[in-house]
Every structure is written in structure tokens, then in C-alpha cells.
Amino acid sequence: MNKIFLFDGKEKTGPFSEEDLKNLYLNKKMRFWYDGMPKWLPIEMLGNATIQNKLFAKPKKIRNYTLIYLMWVFIGIISLFVLLLYTFLFDEFGETELIQFSLYWFGPLVFSITTLISAYSKSNRPLLYGLLAAISGTVFLILFFGIIWSAL
């Protein structure tokens, strides 16, 4: 078959063989042309079955629903702990102890929220992003209490 040229509405690319088209990103708005054709035609009119399947296939939704569920549970448990600690058990501890408790719940909370956001956004590595956020958030908290809080 002839070499095929593509037009995406902005620029013309090519020439491509039918085999090349199997590896390209194609959308329904594209048009194609090859030598001898009187005009550009919609890509759907190209009679290759592989290309047709690629054009009309629905994109796969990749979400880790188990991870999302676990992070919501984790956020709920941490939030319940924080709520109990700083509302009902507030009088049982001194100010310094309450501040020290924040080192136990802040990192896991940042981890779960960041992991949840990454999982919803279909990130490739939500756990890694959650871990990095938890570590950097905890370091920030330690620096805040060590430098800024002590200066107040």
C-alpha cells in the first residue's frame, strides 16, 4: 500500500506505512491521505481493522480501588484519634505532650492523603508519593517545632 500522511488539524505528518500507524496515537478527528487520493479523508475511512479497533476502543480506567479504600479507612482512623486527643482528652495532657503527639499522627495523615490524591489521579506510584510526602512533612514539622515554635 502507499505511504500514508496524517493531518491532525494543525500539522501534516508522514509518510507512514500501515504498520507504522499501529504504533501511533490516533484520534477520530485526524484525516489521512496517500498519493492518488483527490482529498483528505477521515481516519475512520482507512480500512485497517487494527486502526479501527484503536480508534473506537474506550480508554482503560486504571485505579487501585483497594488502595483508595484503605487510605480512606486510614484517614478516618487518624482523624478519629486526633479528634479524641484534642477535644475529649485535651485536659489529660500538657501542651508539650500534645505537641509531641503530633509527630505520631501527622506523618501517617500526610501519607494517606497524598496517596489517596495520587491514586485518584491515576498516578503510577501513589505509595511512593505518599511516603515522600510523609517524610518531608514530618521533617518540616520537626523543623517547625524545633526552630519556629521554640522561638515564640
Short mmCIF file of N, CA and C in Angstrom, two decimals:
data_model
loop_
_atom_site.label_atom_id
_atom_site.label_comp_id
_atom_site.label_asym_id
_atom_site.label_seq_id
_atom_site.Cartn_x
_atom_site.Cartn_y
_atom_site.Cartn_z
N MET A 1 0.84 -1.19 0.00
CA MET A 1 0.00 0.00 0.00
C MET A 1 0.88 1.24 0.00
N ASN A 2 0.30 2.34 -0.40
CA ASN A 2 1.01 3.62 -0.46
C ASN A 2 1.39 4.11 0.93
N LYS A 3 2.31 5.05 0.94
CA LYS A 3 2.67 5.71 2.19
C LYS A 3 1.56 6.68 2.56
N ILE A 4 1.18 6.65 3.83
CA ILE A 4 0.03 7.42 4.31
C ILE A 4 0.51 8.65 5.06
N PHE A 5 -0.15 9.77 4.79
CA PHE A 5 0.13 11.02 5.50
C PHE A 5 -1.06 11.31 6.41
N LEU A 6 -0.78 11.92 7.57
CA LEU A 6 -1.83 12.25 8.53
C LEU A 6 -1.89 13.75 8.74
N PHE A 7 -3.10 14.23 9.03
CA PHE A 7 -3.31 15.63 9.35
C PHE A 7 -4.19 15.68 10.60
N ASP A 8 -3.68 16.32 11.66
CA ASP A 8 -4.41 16.37 12.93
C ASP A 8 -5.16 17.67 13.15
N GLY A 9 -5.24 18.50 12.13
CA GLY A 9 -5.90 19.78 12.24
C GLY A 9 -4.92 20.93 12.34
N LYS A 10 -3.67 20.61 12.68
CA LYS A 10 -2.64 21.64 12.81
C LYS A 10 -1.46 21.39 11.89
N GLU A 11 -1.00 20.13 11.86
CA GLU A 11 0.16 19.85 11.03
C GLU A 11 0.02 18.51 10.33
N LYS A 12 0.71 18.42 9.21
CA LYS A 12 0.74 17.18 8.43
C LYS A 12 1.99 16.40 8.81
N THR A 13 1.83 15.10 9.00
CA THR A 13 2.96 14.23 9.32
C THR A 13 2.96 13.03 8.40
N GLY A 14 4.10 12.42 8.29
CA GLY A 14 4.21 11.24 7.44
C GLY A 14 5.41 11.33 6.55
N PRO A 15 5.61 10.41 5.71
CA PRO A 15 4.74 9.28 5.38
C PRO A 15 4.87 8.13 6.38
N PHE A 16 3.77 7.36 6.49
CA PHE A 16 3.72 6.20 7.38
C PHE A 16 3.23 4.99 6.60
N SER A 17 3.67 3.83 7.01
CA SER A 17 3.09 2.60 6.49
C SER A 17 1.94 2.22 7.40
N GLU A 18 1.11 1.26 6.98
CA GLU A 18 0.02 0.82 7.85
C GLU A 18 0.57 0.23 9.13
N GLU A 19 1.71 -0.40 9.04
CA GLU A 19 2.35 -0.98 10.22
C GLU A 19 2.77 0.13 11.20
N ASP A 20 3.25 1.26 10.65
CA ASP A 20 3.63 2.39 11.50
C ASP A 20 2.42 2.95 12.23
N LEU A 21 1.28 2.97 11.58
CA LEU A 21 0.07 3.56 12.17
C LEU A 21 -0.40 2.78 13.39
N LYS A 22 -0.05 1.50 13.47
CA LYS A 22 -0.46 0.70 14.62
C LYS A 22 0.21 1.18 15.90
N ASN A 23 1.36 1.83 15.77
CA ASN A 23 2.11 2.28 16.94
C ASN A 23 1.93 3.75 17.26
N LEU A 24 1.13 4.46 16.48
CA LEU A 24 0.92 5.89 16.69
C LEU A 24 -0.36 6.16 17.47
N TYR A 25 -0.41 7.31 18.11
CA TYR A 25 -1.64 7.75 18.76
C TYR A 25 -2.53 8.34 17.67
N LEU A 26 -3.71 7.79 17.52
CA LEU A 26 -4.65 8.28 16.51
C LEU A 26 -5.94 8.69 17.21
N ASN A 27 -6.55 9.75 16.72
CA ASN A 27 -7.87 10.12 17.24
C ASN A 27 -8.83 10.31 16.08
N LYS A 28 -10.10 10.36 16.38
CA LYS A 28 -11.14 10.39 15.36
C LYS A 28 -11.16 11.68 14.55
N LYS A 29 -10.51 12.71 15.04
CA LYS A 29 -10.50 13.99 14.32
C LYS A 29 -9.46 14.02 13.21
N MET A 30 -8.57 13.05 13.18
CA MET A 30 -7.50 13.04 12.18
C MET A 30 -8.04 12.70 10.79
N ARG A 31 -7.27 13.15 9.81
CA ARG A 31 -7.59 12.84 8.42
C ARG A 31 -6.35 12.19 7.81
N PHE A 32 -6.55 11.41 6.76
CA PHE A 32 -5.42 10.76 6.10
C PHE A 32 -5.47 11.01 4.59
N TRP A 33 -4.30 10.82 3.98
CA TRP A 33 -4.18 10.99 2.53
C TRP A 33 -2.98 10.16 2.06
N TYR A 34 -3.09 9.61 0.88
CA TYR A 34 -1.93 9.00 0.23
C TYR A 34 -1.98 9.34 -1.25
N ASP A 35 -0.87 9.17 -1.90
CA ASP A 35 -0.72 9.57 -3.30
C ASP A 35 -1.81 8.95 -4.18
N GLY A 36 -2.47 9.78 -4.95
CA GLY A 36 -3.53 9.33 -5.84
C GLY A 36 -4.92 9.65 -5.32
N MET A 37 -5.03 10.04 -4.05
CA MET A 37 -6.34 10.39 -3.50
C MET A 37 -6.66 11.83 -3.87
N PRO A 38 -7.91 12.13 -4.19
CA PRO A 38 -8.27 13.50 -4.56
C PRO A 38 -8.31 14.46 -3.36
N LYS A 39 -8.58 13.95 -2.13
CA LYS A 39 -8.67 14.83 -0.97
C LYS A 39 -8.39 14.04 0.31
N TRP A 40 -8.24 14.78 1.42
CA TRP A 40 -8.02 14.17 2.72
C TRP A 40 -9.34 13.58 3.21
N LEU A 41 -9.27 12.38 3.78
CA LEU A 41 -10.47 11.70 4.28
C LEU A 41 -10.34 11.45 5.78
N PRO A 42 -11.48 11.29 6.49
CA PRO A 42 -11.42 10.97 7.92
C PRO A 42 -10.70 9.64 8.17
N ILE A 43 -9.98 9.57 9.26
CA ILE A 43 -9.17 8.39 9.56
C ILE A 43 -10.03 7.13 9.69
N GLU A 44 -11.32 7.29 10.05
CA GLU A 44 -12.20 6.13 10.17
C GLU A 44 -12.37 5.40 8.84
N MET A 45 -12.15 6.11 7.74
CA MET A 45 -12.35 5.50 6.43
C MET A 45 -11.15 4.66 5.99
N LEU A 46 -10.08 4.71 6.78
CA LEU A 46 -8.93 3.85 6.48
C LEU A 46 -9.32 2.44 6.88
N GLY A 47 -9.24 1.50 5.98
CA GLY A 47 -9.83 0.17 6.18
C GLY A 47 -9.02 -0.82 6.97
N ASN A 48 -8.11 -0.42 7.84
CA ASN A 48 -7.31 -1.35 8.61
C ASN A 48 -8.04 -1.67 9.91
N ALA A 49 -8.26 -2.96 10.17
CA ALA A 49 -9.02 -3.38 11.36
C ALA A 49 -8.31 -3.00 12.65
N THR A 50 -7.00 -3.08 12.69
CA THR A 50 -6.25 -2.72 13.90
C THR A 50 -6.44 -1.26 14.23
N ILE A 51 -6.39 -0.41 13.21
CA ILE A 51 -6.57 1.02 13.41
C ILE A 51 -8.00 1.31 13.86
N GLN A 52 -8.97 0.64 13.28
CA GLN A 52 -10.36 0.84 13.66
C GLN A 52 -10.58 0.46 15.13
N ASN A 53 -10.00 -0.66 15.57
CA ASN A 53 -10.14 -1.07 16.97
C ASN A 53 -9.49 -0.05 17.90
N LYS A 54 -8.38 0.52 17.46
CA LYS A 54 -7.67 1.50 18.26
C LYS A 54 -8.48 2.80 18.39
N LEU A 55 -9.15 3.18 17.33
CA LEU A 55 -9.93 4.42 17.33
C LEU A 55 -11.18 4.32 18.20
N PHE A 56 -11.82 3.18 18.19
CA PHE A 56 -13.10 3.07 18.87
C PHE A 56 -13.02 2.38 20.22
N ALA A 57 -11.84 1.97 20.64
CA ALA A 57 -11.68 1.36 21.96
C ALA A 57 -11.78 2.44 23.03
N LYS A 58 -12.48 2.13 24.10
CA LYS A 58 -12.59 3.07 25.21
C LYS A 58 -11.30 3.02 26.02
N PRO A 59 -10.83 4.16 26.48
CA PRO A 59 -9.62 4.13 27.30
C PRO A 59 -9.86 3.37 28.60
N LYS A 60 -8.83 2.66 29.03
CA LYS A 60 -8.94 1.88 30.25
C LYS A 60 -8.82 2.79 31.46
N LYS A 61 -9.69 2.55 32.42
CA LYS A 61 -9.62 3.29 33.67
C LYS A 61 -8.76 2.47 34.63
N ILE A 62 -7.67 3.05 35.04
CA ILE A 62 -6.76 2.36 35.95
C ILE A 62 -6.82 3.06 37.29
N ARG A 63 -7.45 2.40 38.23
CA ARG A 63 -7.50 2.91 39.59
C ARG A 63 -7.35 1.73 40.52
N ASN A 64 -6.63 1.94 41.56
CA ASN A 64 -6.45 0.91 42.55
C ASN A 64 -7.50 1.14 43.65
N TYR A 65 -8.65 0.50 43.49
CA TYR A 65 -9.76 0.74 44.41
C TYR A 65 -9.47 0.22 45.82
N THR A 66 -8.69 -0.84 45.94
CA THR A 66 -8.33 -1.34 47.26
C THR A 66 -7.48 -0.32 48.00
N LEU A 67 -6.52 0.26 47.31
CA LEU A 67 -5.66 1.27 47.92
C LEU A 67 -6.47 2.50 48.32
N ILE A 68 -7.39 2.92 47.47
CA ILE A 68 -8.23 4.07 47.77
C ILE A 68 -9.08 3.79 49.01
N TYR A 69 -9.68 2.62 49.07
CA TYR A 69 -10.49 2.25 50.23
C TYR A 69 -9.64 2.24 51.50
N LEU A 70 -8.46 1.62 51.44
CA LEU A 70 -7.59 1.56 52.62
C LEU A 70 -7.16 2.95 53.09
N MET A 71 -6.87 3.84 52.14
CA MET A 71 -6.45 5.19 52.53
C MET A 71 -7.60 5.95 53.19
N TRP A 72 -8.84 5.76 52.70
CA TRP A 72 -9.99 6.41 53.35
C TRP A 72 -10.17 5.88 54.77
N VAL A 73 -10.00 4.57 54.95
CA VAL A 73 -10.10 3.99 56.29
C VAL A 73 -9.00 4.56 57.19
N PHE A 74 -7.79 4.62 56.65
CA PHE A 74 -6.65 5.14 57.40
C PHE A 74 -6.89 6.60 57.79
N ILE A 75 -7.38 7.40 56.89
CA ILE A 75 -7.68 8.81 57.19
C ILE A 75 -8.75 8.89 58.28
N GLY A 76 -9.76 8.04 58.19
CA GLY A 76 -10.81 8.04 59.20
C GLY A 76 -10.28 7.68 60.58
N ILE A 77 -9.44 6.67 60.67
CA ILE A 77 -8.87 6.25 61.96
C ILE A 77 -8.01 7.36 62.55
N ILE A 78 -7.14 7.94 61.72
CA ILE A 78 -6.27 9.01 62.21
C ILE A 78 -7.09 10.22 62.63
N SER A 79 -8.09 10.57 61.84
CA SER A 79 -8.93 11.73 62.18
C SER A 79 -9.68 11.50 63.49
N LEU A 80 -10.15 10.28 63.69
CA LEU A 80 -10.84 9.95 64.94
C LEU A 80 -9.88 10.08 66.12
N PHE A 81 -8.66 9.58 65.97
CA PHE A 81 -7.65 9.69 67.01
C PHE A 81 -7.36 11.16 67.34
N VAL A 82 -7.16 11.97 66.30
CA VAL A 82 -6.86 13.39 66.50
C VAL A 82 -8.04 14.10 67.17
N LEU A 83 -9.24 13.79 66.73
CA LEU A 83 -10.43 14.39 67.31
C LEU A 83 -10.56 14.05 68.80
N LEU A 84 -10.37 12.78 69.13
CA LEU A 84 -10.44 12.37 70.53
C LEU A 84 -9.34 13.02 71.37
N LEU A 85 -8.14 13.04 70.82
CA LEU A 85 -6.99 13.56 71.55
C LEU A 85 -7.13 15.05 71.85
N TYR A 86 -7.51 15.83 70.85
CA TYR A 86 -7.51 17.27 71.01
C TYR A 86 -8.85 17.86 71.46
N THR A 87 -9.86 17.02 71.61
CA THR A 87 -11.13 17.54 72.14
C THR A 87 -11.45 16.93 73.50
N PHE A 88 -11.61 15.61 73.56
CA PHE A 88 -12.03 14.97 74.79
C PHE A 88 -10.89 14.72 75.78
N LEU A 89 -9.70 14.42 75.26
CA LEU A 89 -8.57 14.11 76.14
C LEU A 89 -7.63 15.30 76.31
N PHE A 90 -8.09 16.45 75.90
CA PHE A 90 -7.25 17.66 75.91
C PHE A 90 -6.73 17.99 77.30
N ASP A 91 -7.55 17.86 78.30
CA ASP A 91 -7.16 18.23 79.67
C ASP A 91 -6.25 17.20 80.34
N GLU A 92 -6.13 16.03 79.75
CA GLU A 92 -5.31 14.96 80.34
C GLU A 92 -3.82 15.17 80.09
N PHE A 93 -3.48 15.98 79.11
CA PHE A 93 -2.08 16.14 78.71
C PHE A 93 -1.68 17.60 78.76
N GLY A 94 -0.39 17.82 78.90
CA GLY A 94 0.14 19.17 78.85
C GLY A 94 0.35 19.61 77.41
N GLU A 95 0.64 20.90 77.24
CA GLU A 95 0.84 21.45 75.89
C GLU A 95 2.01 20.77 75.19
N THR A 96 3.08 20.55 75.89
CA THR A 96 4.25 19.90 75.29
C THR A 96 3.93 18.49 74.83
N GLU A 97 3.17 17.76 75.63
CA GLU A 97 2.79 16.39 75.26
C GLU A 97 1.89 16.38 74.03
N LEU A 98 0.96 17.32 73.97
CA LEU A 98 0.07 17.40 72.80
C LEU A 98 0.86 17.71 71.54
N ILE A 99 1.87 18.57 71.67
CA ILE A 99 2.72 18.87 70.52
C ILE A 99 3.52 17.64 70.11
N GLN A 100 4.02 16.91 71.09
CA GLN A 100 4.79 15.70 70.78
C GLN A 100 3.92 14.64 70.12
N PHE A 101 2.64 14.57 70.49
CA PHE A 101 1.73 13.61 69.86
C PHE A 101 1.57 13.86 68.36
N SER A 102 1.71 15.12 67.96
CA SER A 102 1.53 15.43 66.54
C SER A 102 2.56 14.73 65.66
N LEU A 103 3.70 14.38 66.22
CA LEU A 103 4.70 13.64 65.44
C LEU A 103 4.24 12.23 65.12
N TYR A 104 3.29 11.70 65.91
CA TYR A 104 2.78 10.35 65.67
C TYR A 104 1.68 10.30 64.63
N TRP A 105 0.87 11.35 64.54
CA TRP A 105 -0.26 11.28 63.61
C TRP A 105 -0.06 12.10 62.34
N PHE A 106 0.82 13.11 62.36
CA PHE A 106 0.95 14.00 61.20
C PHE A 106 1.50 13.26 59.98
N GLY A 107 2.58 12.50 60.15
CA GLY A 107 3.18 11.75 59.03
C GLY A 107 2.21 10.78 58.38
N PRO A 108 1.55 9.90 59.19
CA PRO A 108 0.58 8.99 58.58
C PRO A 108 -0.59 9.70 57.90
N LEU A 109 -1.02 10.83 58.46
CA LEU A 109 -2.12 11.56 57.82
C LEU A 109 -1.68 12.14 56.47
N VAL A 110 -0.50 12.74 56.42
CA VAL A 110 0.02 13.27 55.16
C VAL A 110 0.22 12.13 54.15
N PHE A 111 0.75 11.00 54.64
CA PHE A 111 0.94 9.83 53.78
C PHE A 111 -0.38 9.39 53.15
N SER A 112 -1.41 9.23 53.97
CA SER A 112 -2.68 8.71 53.45
C SER A 112 -3.36 9.71 52.52
N ILE A 113 -3.31 10.98 52.83
CA ILE A 113 -3.95 11.98 51.97
C ILE A 113 -3.22 12.07 50.62
N THR A 114 -1.89 12.11 50.66
CA THR A 114 -1.13 12.19 49.41
C THR A 114 -1.30 10.93 48.58
N THR A 115 -1.29 9.77 49.22
CA THR A 115 -1.50 8.51 48.50
C THR A 115 -2.89 8.48 47.88
N LEU A 116 -3.87 8.96 48.61
CA LEU A 116 -5.24 8.99 48.10
C LEU A 116 -5.35 9.90 46.88
N ILE A 117 -4.78 11.08 46.96
CA ILE A 117 -4.81 12.01 45.82
C ILE A 117 -4.09 11.40 44.62
N SER A 118 -2.95 10.78 44.86
CA SER A 118 -2.19 10.16 43.77
C SER A 118 -2.96 9.00 43.15
N ALA A 119 -3.64 8.21 43.97
CA ALA A 119 -4.41 7.08 43.45
C ALA A 119 -5.60 7.57 42.63
N TYR A 120 -6.27 8.63 43.09
CA TYR A 120 -7.39 9.18 42.32
C TYR A 120 -6.92 9.77 40.99
N SER A 121 -5.72 10.33 40.97
CA SER A 121 -5.22 10.93 39.73
C SER A 121 -4.53 9.91 38.84
N LYS A 122 -4.67 8.62 39.16
CA LYS A 122 -4.14 7.52 38.36
C LYS A 122 -2.62 7.57 38.23
N SER A 123 -1.97 7.98 39.28
CA SER A 123 -0.51 8.03 39.29
C SER A 123 0.06 6.61 39.25
N ASN A 124 1.25 6.48 38.69
CA ASN A 124 1.89 5.17 38.61
C ASN A 124 2.39 4.68 39.97
N ARG A 125 2.78 5.60 40.83
CA ARG A 125 3.38 5.24 42.12
C ARG A 125 2.77 6.03 43.28
N PRO A 126 1.51 5.79 43.61
CA PRO A 126 0.90 6.58 44.68
C PRO A 126 1.54 6.34 46.04
N LEU A 127 1.97 5.11 46.33
CA LEU A 127 2.58 4.83 47.63
C LEU A 127 3.92 5.54 47.78
N LEU A 128 4.68 5.62 46.70
CA LEU A 128 5.95 6.33 46.76
C LEU A 128 5.73 7.81 47.02
N TYR A 129 4.76 8.41 46.33
CA TYR A 129 4.47 9.83 46.55
C TYR A 129 3.98 10.07 47.97
N GLY A 130 3.17 9.15 48.50
CA GLY A 130 2.69 9.27 49.86
C GLY A 130 3.84 9.18 50.86
N LEU A 131 4.76 8.26 50.61
CA LEU A 131 5.92 8.10 51.50
C LEU A 131 6.81 9.34 51.48
N LEU A 132 7.07 9.85 50.29
CA LEU A 132 7.90 11.06 50.18
C LEU A 132 7.24 12.25 50.86
N ALA A 133 5.93 12.38 50.71
CA ALA A 133 5.21 13.48 51.36
C ALA A 133 5.22 13.32 52.88
N ALA A 134 5.08 12.09 53.37
CA ALA A 134 5.09 11.85 54.81
C ALA A 134 6.45 12.17 55.41
N ILE A 135 7.51 11.75 54.74
CA ILE A 135 8.86 12.03 55.24
C ILE A 135 9.14 13.53 55.24
N SER A 136 8.85 14.18 54.11
CA SER A 136 9.13 15.62 54.04
C SER A 136 8.21 16.41 54.99
N GLY A 137 6.97 15.98 55.16
CA GLY A 137 6.06 16.64 56.09
C GLY A 137 6.51 16.49 57.53
N THR A 138 6.99 15.32 57.88
CA THR A 138 7.48 15.09 59.24
C THR A 138 8.75 15.89 59.51
N VAL A 139 9.65 15.93 58.54
CA VAL A 139 10.87 16.74 58.68
C VAL A 139 10.49 18.21 58.85
N PHE A 140 9.53 18.68 58.06
CA PHE A 140 9.07 20.06 58.18
C PHE A 140 8.49 20.32 59.57
N LEU A 141 7.70 19.37 60.07
CA LEU A 141 7.09 19.52 61.39
C LEU A 141 8.16 19.59 62.48
N ILE A 142 9.17 18.73 62.39
CA ILE A 142 10.26 18.74 63.37
C ILE A 142 11.01 20.07 63.32
N LEU A 143 11.29 20.54 62.10
CA LEU A 143 11.98 21.83 61.96
C LEU A 143 11.11 22.97 62.48
N PHE A 144 9.82 22.90 62.21
CA PHE A 144 8.91 23.95 62.68
C PHE A 144 8.90 24.02 64.20
N PHE A 145 8.72 22.86 64.83
CA PHE A 145 8.69 22.87 66.30
C PHE A 145 10.07 23.15 66.90
N GLY A 146 11.12 22.71 66.25
CA GLY A 146 12.47 22.93 66.77
C GLY A 146 12.96 24.35 66.61
N ILE A 147 12.58 25.01 65.51
CA ILE A 147 13.12 26.35 65.24
C ILE A 147 12.08 27.44 65.52
N ILE A 148 10.95 27.35 64.86
CA ILE A 148 9.97 28.43 64.92
C ILE A 148 9.20 28.41 66.25
N TRP A 149 8.68 27.25 66.63
CA TRP A 149 7.87 27.16 67.84
C TRP A 149 8.68 27.54 69.08
N SER A 150 9.93 27.06 69.11
CA SER A 150 10.77 27.36 70.29
C SER A 150 11.14 28.85 70.37
N ALA A 151 11.09 29.53 69.21
CA ALA A 151 11.42 30.96 69.19
C ALA A 151 10.24 31.83 69.62
N LEU A 152 9.07 31.26 69.67
CA LEU A 152 7.89 32.05 70.04
C LEU A 152 7.80 32.32 71.50
#
